[in-house]
Coordinates of C-alpha atoms in Angstrom, one line a residue:
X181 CA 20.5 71.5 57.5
X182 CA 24.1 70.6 57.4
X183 CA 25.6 67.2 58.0
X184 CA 28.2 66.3 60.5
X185 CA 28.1 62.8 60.6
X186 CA 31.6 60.9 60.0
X187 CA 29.7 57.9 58.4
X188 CA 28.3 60.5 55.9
X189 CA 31.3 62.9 54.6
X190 CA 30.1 63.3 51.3
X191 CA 27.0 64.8 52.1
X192 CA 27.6 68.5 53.3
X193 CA 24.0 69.9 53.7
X194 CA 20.3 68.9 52.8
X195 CA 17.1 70.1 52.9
X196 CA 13.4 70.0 51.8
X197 CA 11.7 73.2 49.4
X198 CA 9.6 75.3 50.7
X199 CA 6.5 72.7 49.8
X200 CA 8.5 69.5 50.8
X201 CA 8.1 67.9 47.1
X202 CA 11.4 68.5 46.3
X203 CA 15.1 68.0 48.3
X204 CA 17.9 69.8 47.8
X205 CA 21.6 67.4 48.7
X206 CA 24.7 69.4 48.8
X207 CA 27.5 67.0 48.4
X208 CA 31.3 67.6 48.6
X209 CA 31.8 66.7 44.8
X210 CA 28.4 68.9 43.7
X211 CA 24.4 68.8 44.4
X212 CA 21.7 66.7 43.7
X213 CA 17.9 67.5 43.7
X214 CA 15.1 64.7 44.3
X215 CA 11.4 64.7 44.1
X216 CA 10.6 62.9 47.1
X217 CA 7.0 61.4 45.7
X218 CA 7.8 59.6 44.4
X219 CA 11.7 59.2 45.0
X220 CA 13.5 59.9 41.9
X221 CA 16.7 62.0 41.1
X222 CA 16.0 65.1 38.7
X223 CA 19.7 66.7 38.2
X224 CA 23.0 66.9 39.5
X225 CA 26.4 69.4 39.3
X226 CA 29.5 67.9 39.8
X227 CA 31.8 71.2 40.1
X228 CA 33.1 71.2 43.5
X229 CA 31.7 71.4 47.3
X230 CA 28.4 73.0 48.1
X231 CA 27.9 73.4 51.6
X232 CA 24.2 75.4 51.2
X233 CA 21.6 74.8 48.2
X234 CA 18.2 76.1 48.4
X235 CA 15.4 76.1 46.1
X236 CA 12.6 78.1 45.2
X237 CA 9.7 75.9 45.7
X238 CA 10.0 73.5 42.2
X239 CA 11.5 76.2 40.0
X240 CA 14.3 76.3 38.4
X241 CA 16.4 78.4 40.4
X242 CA 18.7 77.5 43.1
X243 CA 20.9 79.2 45.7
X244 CA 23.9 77.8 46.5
X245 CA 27.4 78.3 48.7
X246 CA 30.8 76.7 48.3
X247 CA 31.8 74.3 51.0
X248 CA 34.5 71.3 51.4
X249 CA 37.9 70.7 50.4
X250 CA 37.0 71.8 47.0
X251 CA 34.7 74.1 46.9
X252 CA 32.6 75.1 43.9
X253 CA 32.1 78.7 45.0
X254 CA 33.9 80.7 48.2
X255 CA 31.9 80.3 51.2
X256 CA 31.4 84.6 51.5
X257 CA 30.0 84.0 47.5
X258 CA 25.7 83.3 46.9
X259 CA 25.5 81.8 43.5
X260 CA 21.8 82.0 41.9
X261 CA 22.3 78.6 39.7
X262 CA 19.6 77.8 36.8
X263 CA 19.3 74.2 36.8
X264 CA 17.2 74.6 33.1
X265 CA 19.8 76.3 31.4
X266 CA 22.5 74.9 33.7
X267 CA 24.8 78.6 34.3
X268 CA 24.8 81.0 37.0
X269 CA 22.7 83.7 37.3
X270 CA 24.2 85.9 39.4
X271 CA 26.6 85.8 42.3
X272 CA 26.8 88.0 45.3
X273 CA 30.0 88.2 47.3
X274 CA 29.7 89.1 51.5
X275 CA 32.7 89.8 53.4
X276 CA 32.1 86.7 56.2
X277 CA 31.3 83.7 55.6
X278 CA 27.1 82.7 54.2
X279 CA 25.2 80.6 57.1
X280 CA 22.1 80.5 56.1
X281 CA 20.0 81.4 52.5
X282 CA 16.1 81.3 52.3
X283 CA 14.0 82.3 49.2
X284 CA 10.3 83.1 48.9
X285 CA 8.9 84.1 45.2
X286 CA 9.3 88.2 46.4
X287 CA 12.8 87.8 48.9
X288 CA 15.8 86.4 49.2
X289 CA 17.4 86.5 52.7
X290 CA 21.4 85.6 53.7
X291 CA 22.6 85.0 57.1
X292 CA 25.7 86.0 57.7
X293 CA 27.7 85.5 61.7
X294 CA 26.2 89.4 62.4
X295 CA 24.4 90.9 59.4
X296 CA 21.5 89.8 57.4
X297 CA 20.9 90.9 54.2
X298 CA 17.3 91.4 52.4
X299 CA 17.3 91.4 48.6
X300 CA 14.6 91.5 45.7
X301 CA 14.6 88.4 44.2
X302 CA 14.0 89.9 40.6
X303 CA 16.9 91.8 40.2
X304 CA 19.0 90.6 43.7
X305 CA 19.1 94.3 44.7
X306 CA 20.1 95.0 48.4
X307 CA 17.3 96.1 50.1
X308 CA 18.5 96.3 54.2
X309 CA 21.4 95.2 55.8
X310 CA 20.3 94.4 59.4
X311 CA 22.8 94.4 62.2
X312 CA 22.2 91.3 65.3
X313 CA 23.7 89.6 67.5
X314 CA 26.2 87.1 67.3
X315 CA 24.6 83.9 65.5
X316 CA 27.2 81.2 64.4
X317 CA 24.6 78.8 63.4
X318 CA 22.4 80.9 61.3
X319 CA 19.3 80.9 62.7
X320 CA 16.9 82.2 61.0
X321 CA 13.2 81.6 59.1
X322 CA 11.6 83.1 56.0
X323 CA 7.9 83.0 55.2
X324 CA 7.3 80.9 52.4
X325 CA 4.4 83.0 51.2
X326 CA 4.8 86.1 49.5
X327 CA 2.1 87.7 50.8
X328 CA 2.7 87.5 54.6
X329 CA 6.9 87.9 53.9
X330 CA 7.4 87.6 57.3
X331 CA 11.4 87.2 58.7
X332 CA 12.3 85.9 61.9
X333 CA 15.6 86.2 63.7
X334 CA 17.1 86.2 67.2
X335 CA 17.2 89.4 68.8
X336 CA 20.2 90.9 70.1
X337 CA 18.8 93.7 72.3
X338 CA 20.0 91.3 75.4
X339 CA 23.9 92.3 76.0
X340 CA 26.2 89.4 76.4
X341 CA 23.8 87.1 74.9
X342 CA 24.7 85.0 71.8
X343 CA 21.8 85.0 69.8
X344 CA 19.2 86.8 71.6
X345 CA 19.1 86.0 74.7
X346 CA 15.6 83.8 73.8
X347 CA 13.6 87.1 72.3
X348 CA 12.9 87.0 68.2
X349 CA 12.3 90.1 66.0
X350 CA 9.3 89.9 63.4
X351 CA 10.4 91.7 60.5
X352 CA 8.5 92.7 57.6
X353 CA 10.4 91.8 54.7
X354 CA 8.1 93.6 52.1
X355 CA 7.7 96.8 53.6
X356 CA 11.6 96.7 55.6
X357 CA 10.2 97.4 59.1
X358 CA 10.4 95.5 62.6
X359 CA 6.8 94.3 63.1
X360 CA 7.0 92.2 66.6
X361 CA 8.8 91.0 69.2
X362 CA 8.5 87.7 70.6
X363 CA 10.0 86.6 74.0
X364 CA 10.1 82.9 73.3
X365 CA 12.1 81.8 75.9
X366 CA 15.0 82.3 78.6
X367 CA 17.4 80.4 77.0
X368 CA 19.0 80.9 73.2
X369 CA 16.5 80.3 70.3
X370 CA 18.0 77.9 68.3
X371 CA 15.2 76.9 66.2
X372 CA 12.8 79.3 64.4
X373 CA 9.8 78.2 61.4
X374 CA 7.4 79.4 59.6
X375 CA 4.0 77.9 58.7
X376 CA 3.4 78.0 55.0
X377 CA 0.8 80.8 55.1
X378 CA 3.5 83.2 57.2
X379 CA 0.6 83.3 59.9
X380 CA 2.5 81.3 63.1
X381 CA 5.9 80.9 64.5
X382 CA 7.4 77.8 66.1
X383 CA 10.3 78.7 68.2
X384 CA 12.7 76.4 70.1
X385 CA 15.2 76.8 73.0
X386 CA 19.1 75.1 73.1
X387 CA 17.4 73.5 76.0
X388 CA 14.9 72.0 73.2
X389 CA 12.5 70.5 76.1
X390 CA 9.7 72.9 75.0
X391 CA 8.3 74.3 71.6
X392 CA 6.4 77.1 71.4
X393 CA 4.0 78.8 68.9
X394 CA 2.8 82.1 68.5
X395 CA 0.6 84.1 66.3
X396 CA 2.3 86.9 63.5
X397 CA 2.7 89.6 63.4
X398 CA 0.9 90.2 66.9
X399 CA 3.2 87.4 68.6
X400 CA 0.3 86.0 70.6
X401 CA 1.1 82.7 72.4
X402 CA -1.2 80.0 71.1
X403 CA 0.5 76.8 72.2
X404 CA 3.4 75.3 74.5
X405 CA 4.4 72.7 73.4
X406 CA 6.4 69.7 75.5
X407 CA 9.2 67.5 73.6
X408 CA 10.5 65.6 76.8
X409 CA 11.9 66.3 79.9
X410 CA 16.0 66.1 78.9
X411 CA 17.7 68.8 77.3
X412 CA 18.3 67.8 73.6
X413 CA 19.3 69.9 70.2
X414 CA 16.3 71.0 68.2
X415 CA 17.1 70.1 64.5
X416 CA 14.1 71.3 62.5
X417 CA 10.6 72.2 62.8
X418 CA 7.9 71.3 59.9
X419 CA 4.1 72.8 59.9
X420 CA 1.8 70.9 57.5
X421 CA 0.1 72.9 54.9
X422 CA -3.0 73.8 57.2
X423 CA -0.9 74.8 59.9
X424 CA -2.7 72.1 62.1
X425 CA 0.3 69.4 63.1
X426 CA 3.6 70.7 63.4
X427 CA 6.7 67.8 63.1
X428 CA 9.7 68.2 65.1
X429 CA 13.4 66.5 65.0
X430 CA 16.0 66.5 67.2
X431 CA 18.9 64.8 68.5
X432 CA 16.9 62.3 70.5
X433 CA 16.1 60.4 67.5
X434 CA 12.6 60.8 68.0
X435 CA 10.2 62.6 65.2
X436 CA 7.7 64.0 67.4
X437 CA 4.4 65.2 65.4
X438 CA 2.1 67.8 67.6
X439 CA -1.8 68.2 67.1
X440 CA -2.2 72.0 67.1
X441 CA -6.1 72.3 65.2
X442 CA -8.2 74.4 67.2
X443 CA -9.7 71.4 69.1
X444 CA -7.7 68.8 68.0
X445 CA -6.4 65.5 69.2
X446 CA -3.6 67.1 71.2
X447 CA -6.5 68.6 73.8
X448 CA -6.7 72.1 72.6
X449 CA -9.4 74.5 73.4
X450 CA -11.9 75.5 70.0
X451 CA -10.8 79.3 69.7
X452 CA -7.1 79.1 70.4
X453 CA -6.0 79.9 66.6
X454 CA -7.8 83.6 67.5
X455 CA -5.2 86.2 68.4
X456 CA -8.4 87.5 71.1
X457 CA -8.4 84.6 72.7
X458 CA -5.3 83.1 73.6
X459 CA -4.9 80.4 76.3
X460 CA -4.9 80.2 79.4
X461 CA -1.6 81.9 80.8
X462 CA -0.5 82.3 77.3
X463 CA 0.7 86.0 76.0
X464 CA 3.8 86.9 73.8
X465 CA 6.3 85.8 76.6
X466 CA 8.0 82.5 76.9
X467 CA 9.2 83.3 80.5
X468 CA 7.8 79.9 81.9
X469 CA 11.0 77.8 83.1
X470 CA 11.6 75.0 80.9
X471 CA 12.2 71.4 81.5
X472 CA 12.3 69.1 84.8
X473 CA 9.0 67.1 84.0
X474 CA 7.9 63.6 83.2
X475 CA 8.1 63.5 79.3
X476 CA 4.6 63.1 77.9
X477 CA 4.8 63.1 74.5
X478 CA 4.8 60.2 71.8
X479 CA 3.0 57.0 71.8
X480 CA 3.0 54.1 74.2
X481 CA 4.6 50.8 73.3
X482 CA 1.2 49.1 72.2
X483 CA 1.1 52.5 69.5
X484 CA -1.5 54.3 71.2
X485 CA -1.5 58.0 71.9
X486 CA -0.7 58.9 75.8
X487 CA -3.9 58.4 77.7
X488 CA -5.7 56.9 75.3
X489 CA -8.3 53.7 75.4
X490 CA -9.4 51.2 72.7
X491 CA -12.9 52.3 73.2
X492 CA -15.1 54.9 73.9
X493 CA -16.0 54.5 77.2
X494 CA -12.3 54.1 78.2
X495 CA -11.5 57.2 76.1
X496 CA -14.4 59.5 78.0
X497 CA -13.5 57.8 81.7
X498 CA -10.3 58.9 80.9
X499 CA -10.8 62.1 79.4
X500 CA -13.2 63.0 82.6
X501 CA -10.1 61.7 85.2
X502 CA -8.1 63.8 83.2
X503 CA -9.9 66.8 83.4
X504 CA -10.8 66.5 87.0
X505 CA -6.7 65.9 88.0
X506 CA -5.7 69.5 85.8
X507 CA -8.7 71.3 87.8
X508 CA -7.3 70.3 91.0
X509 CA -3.4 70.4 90.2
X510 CA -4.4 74.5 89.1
X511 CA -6.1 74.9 92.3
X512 CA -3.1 73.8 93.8
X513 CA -0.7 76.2 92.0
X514 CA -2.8 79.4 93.1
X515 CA -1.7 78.5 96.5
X516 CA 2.2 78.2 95.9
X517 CA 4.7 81.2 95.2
X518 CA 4.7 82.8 91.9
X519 CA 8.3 81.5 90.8
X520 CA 6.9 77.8 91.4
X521 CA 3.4 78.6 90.0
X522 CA 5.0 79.8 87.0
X523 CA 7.0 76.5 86.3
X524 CA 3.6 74.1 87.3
X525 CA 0.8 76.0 85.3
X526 CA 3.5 75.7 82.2
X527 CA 3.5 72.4 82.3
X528 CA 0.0 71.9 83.0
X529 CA -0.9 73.7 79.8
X530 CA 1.6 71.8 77.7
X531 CA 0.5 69.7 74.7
X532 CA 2.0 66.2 74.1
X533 CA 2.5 64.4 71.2
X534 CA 0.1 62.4 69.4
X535 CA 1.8 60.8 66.9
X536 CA 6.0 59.7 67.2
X537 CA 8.8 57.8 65.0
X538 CA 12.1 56.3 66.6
X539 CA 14.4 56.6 64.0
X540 CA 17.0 53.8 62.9
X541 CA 20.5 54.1 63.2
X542 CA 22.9 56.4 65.0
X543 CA 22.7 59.6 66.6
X544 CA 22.9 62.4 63.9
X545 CA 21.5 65.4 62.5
X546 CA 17.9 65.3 60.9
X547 CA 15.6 67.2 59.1
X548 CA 11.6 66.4 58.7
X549 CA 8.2 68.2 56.8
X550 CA 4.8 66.6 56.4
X551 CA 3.2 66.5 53.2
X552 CA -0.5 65.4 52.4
X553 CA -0.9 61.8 51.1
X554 CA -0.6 61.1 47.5
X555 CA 1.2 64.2 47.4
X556 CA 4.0 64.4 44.9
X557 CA 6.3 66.3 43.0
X558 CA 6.5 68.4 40.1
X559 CA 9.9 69.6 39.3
X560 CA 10.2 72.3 36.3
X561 CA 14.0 72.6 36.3
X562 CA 16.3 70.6 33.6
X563 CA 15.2 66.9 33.5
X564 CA 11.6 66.8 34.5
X565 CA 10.6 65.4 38.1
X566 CA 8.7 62.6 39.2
X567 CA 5.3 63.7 38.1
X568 CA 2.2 61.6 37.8
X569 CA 1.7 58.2 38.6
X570 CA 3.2 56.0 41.5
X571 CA 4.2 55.8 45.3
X572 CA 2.9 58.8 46.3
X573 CA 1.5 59.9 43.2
X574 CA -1.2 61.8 41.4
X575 CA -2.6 59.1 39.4
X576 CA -5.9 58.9 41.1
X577 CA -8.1 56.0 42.9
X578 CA -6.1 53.0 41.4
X579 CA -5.5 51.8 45.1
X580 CA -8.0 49.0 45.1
X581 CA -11.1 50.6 46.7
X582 CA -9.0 53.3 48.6
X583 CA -11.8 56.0 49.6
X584 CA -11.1 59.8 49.3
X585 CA -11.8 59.9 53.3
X586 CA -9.0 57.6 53.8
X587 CA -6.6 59.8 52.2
X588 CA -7.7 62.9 54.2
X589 CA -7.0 61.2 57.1
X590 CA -3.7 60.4 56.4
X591 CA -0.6 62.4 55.9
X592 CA 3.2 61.4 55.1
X593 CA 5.9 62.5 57.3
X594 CA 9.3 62.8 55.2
X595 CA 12.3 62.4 56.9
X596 CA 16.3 62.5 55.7
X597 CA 19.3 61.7 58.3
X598 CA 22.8 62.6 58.0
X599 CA 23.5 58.8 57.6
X600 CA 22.0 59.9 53.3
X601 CA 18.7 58.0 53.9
X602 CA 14.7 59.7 52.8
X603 CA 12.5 57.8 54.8
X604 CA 8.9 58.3 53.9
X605 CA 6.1 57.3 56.9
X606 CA 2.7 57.0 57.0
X607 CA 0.6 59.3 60.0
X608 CA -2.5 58.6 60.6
X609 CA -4.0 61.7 61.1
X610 CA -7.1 60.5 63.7
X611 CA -5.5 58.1 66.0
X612 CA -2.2 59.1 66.2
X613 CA 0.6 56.6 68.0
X614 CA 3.9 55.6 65.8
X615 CA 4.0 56.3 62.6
X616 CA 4.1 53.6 59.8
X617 CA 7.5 53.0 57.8
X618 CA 6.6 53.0 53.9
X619 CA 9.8 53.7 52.1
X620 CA 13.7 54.2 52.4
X621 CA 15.3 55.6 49.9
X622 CA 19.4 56.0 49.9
X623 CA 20.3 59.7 48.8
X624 CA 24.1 58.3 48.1
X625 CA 23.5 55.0 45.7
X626 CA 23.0 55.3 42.4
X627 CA 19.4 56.9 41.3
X628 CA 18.3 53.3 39.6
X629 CA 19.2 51.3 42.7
X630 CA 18.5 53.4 45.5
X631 CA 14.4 52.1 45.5
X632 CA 15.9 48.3 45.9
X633 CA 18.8 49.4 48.3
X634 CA 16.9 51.3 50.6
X635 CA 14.1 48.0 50.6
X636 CA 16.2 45.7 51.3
X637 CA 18.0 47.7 54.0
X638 CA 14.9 48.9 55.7
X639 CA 12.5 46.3 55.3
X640 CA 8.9 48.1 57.3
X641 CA 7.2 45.3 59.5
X642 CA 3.5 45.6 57.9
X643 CA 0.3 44.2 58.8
X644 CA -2.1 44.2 56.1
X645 CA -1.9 48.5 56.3
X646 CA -4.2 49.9 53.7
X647 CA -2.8 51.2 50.8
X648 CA -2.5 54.7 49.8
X649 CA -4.4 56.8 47.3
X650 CA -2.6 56.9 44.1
X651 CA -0.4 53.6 45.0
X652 CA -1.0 50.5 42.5

């Protein structure tokens, strides 16, 4: 993600690894890479602007791209950097300018304005050069696993239309050949990710009032998912490990985090996760109009989820009203023109949010992932990384009575802004509603004063919340 912020011009681009236990700060005098669990610096470069720096998972290596007044490498040049032994690997030169770089353990793809390139990763051989259409923002998504080495682009089949046109070619990146393709949407896709097991594609529109999810590599649509009713930018998309929530940023300042288990606590039907059996109205087209509804999603003002109750019997009353209203609003589609029925049964078959964050601060880029609680990370590059014990870390049950079902039912949303700040929040996983604020960490201070900084900054209003495994 790159910044654009005025307040923040020393920070040129940022972004989480593939697992979200490391982050990756390209910076106009260098790069720096965190652990984010807990928050600690593990190196640094101070050579000269990079304006793109990706990593492979917590290895080592790292791909970066000149950028600023002074920049370390030419922006048409992809350096492989070890960080261990602190030299270049290789470089690769392009003849236009690199937009976009992601890395699994078998691939390495570049995004250039109409070309992407596939390489092995183990000897950075050119593989295939694919032609598309027109994309200035480098739009693309590469399966994190191996295995399923899925690519996603914007197709440019649609003549006249930047990007696509809202249609997304599946490529096989092992075996070089087209697999699927999706129509996501009527608009340009603007947003495309990968869930960690290469098995399901979010997709997002420039309108950015609707994401949607499909199944790969048959491009089934499992889920439509509604942001809000007014057009905003999508600015990243973030499955969880199981595939089961799915967090999404955009310029609204608003973190929304989507239920999307088979059966889960965003209303979806048991069986929807089976490429047989996909739901109701749902097939590998994202024709449905977008947009022009009441925005459902997020939690109320008292931190509940949309429609829900304190109790049970207020949770089934509404659950039953609920029901009933949806049966009768589709028995009034079937009755209306197929343009209009089109628009309705979308939006009757959208999912909402269950779980939100308002962010602090001023509009501005952001990037977000969700990581498991007591998750941390384990950097093997030069200089360690924040391994074992603390926030956020594997040191076991020292949490005063913290119970391993606690910690299943929780997750940690990590978010960074174009303002330099990692916030880290606490989801709760069963009841949804806003998320919990338990750390700020500044990305621009020095390493051994960023903790205290960001604290005194940011101070989270808590009420007695429980503590997390591996916390003392």
């Amino acid at each position: 993600m790159t910044s654009d912020d005025a307040s923040s011009k020393e920070i040129l681009c940022y972004g989480f690894n593939q697992d979200a236990t490391c982050l990756a700060v390209g910076l106009r005098t260098g790069y720096r890479i965190y652990t984010c669990r807990p928050f600690a610096q593990c190196f640094a470069m101070t050579d000269g602007g990079i304006g793109r720096a990706e990593m492979l998972f917590s290895s080592s290596l790292v791909a970066l791209v000149g950028s600023g007044d002074r920049p370390a490498f030419s922006p048409r040049r992809l350096c492989l950097w070890n960080t261990k032994k602190d030299h270049s690997i290789c470089e690769v030169n392009f003849l236009t300018a690199v937009l976009a770089v992601k890395l699994n353990r078998k691939r390495v793809a570049v995004c250039l304005k109409t070309a992407l390139h596939v390489f092995d990763i183990s000897d950075m051989k050119c593989l295939r050069t694919l032609e598309t259409a027109p994309n200035p923002d480098g739009v693309m998504a590469l399966s994190p696993n191996e295995e399923n080495c899925h690519l996603a682009f914007p197709d440019g089949a649609k003549a006249g239309s930047s990007g696509g046109g809202g249609e997304v070619i599946l490529y096989n990146a092992l075996d070089l050949k087209v697999l699927n393709k999706v129509v996501a949407c009527r608009s340009r896709v603007v947003a495309v990710s990968f869930s960690r097991d290469g098995k399901l594609l979010a997709t997002a529109s420039e309108q950015g009032t609707v994401i949607r999810i499909f199944t790969v590599p048959a491009a089934v649509k499992l889920y439509t998912l509604r942001r809000g009713s007014t057009s905003c930018d999508i600015y990243s998309m973030s499955f969880n490990a199981a595939a089961t929530r799915l967090a999404v940023s955009s310029s609204t300042r608003t973190i929304h985090i989507f239920d999307v288990s088979a059966g889960g606590a965003a209303g979806g039907a048991a069986g929807r996760r089976s490429n047989s059996s996909p739901r109701q109205g749902g097939n590998s087209g994202g024709g449905e109009q977008e947009g022009d509804v009441e925005n459902g999603g997020g939690a109320n003002k008292n931190g509940s989820r949309p429609g829900g109750a304190s109790d049970g019997n207020n949770a089934s009353s509404n659950s039953n009203s609920s029901s009933g209203l949806a049966s009768g609003f589709r028995s009034m589609v079937g009755m209306l023109p197929n343009r209009v029925t089109k628009r309705m049964q979308d939006y009757v078959d959208c999912e909402r949010s269950f779980a939100s964050v308002r962010l602090r601060g001023s509009a501005g880029r952001s990037i977000c992932a969700l990581i498991p609680a007591g998750d941390s990370g384990v950097w093997t590059g030069k200089g360690g990384g924040g391994a074992g014990k603390g926030p956020g870390g594997r040191g076991g049950d020292e949490s005063g009575g913290q119970g391993e079902d606690e910690e299943v039912a929780r997750e940690v949303l990590l978010v960074v802004t174009n303002e330099g700040i990692l916030y880290s929040y606490v989801v709760d996983t069963v009841n949804g509603g806003e998320c919990r604020l338990d750390e700020a960490s500044s990305l621009l201070m020095d390493p051994s004063a960023s903790q205290e900084i960001g604290s005194e900054l940011f101070v989270p209003e808590r009420h007695a919340p429980p503590v997390l495994a591996g916390q003392s």
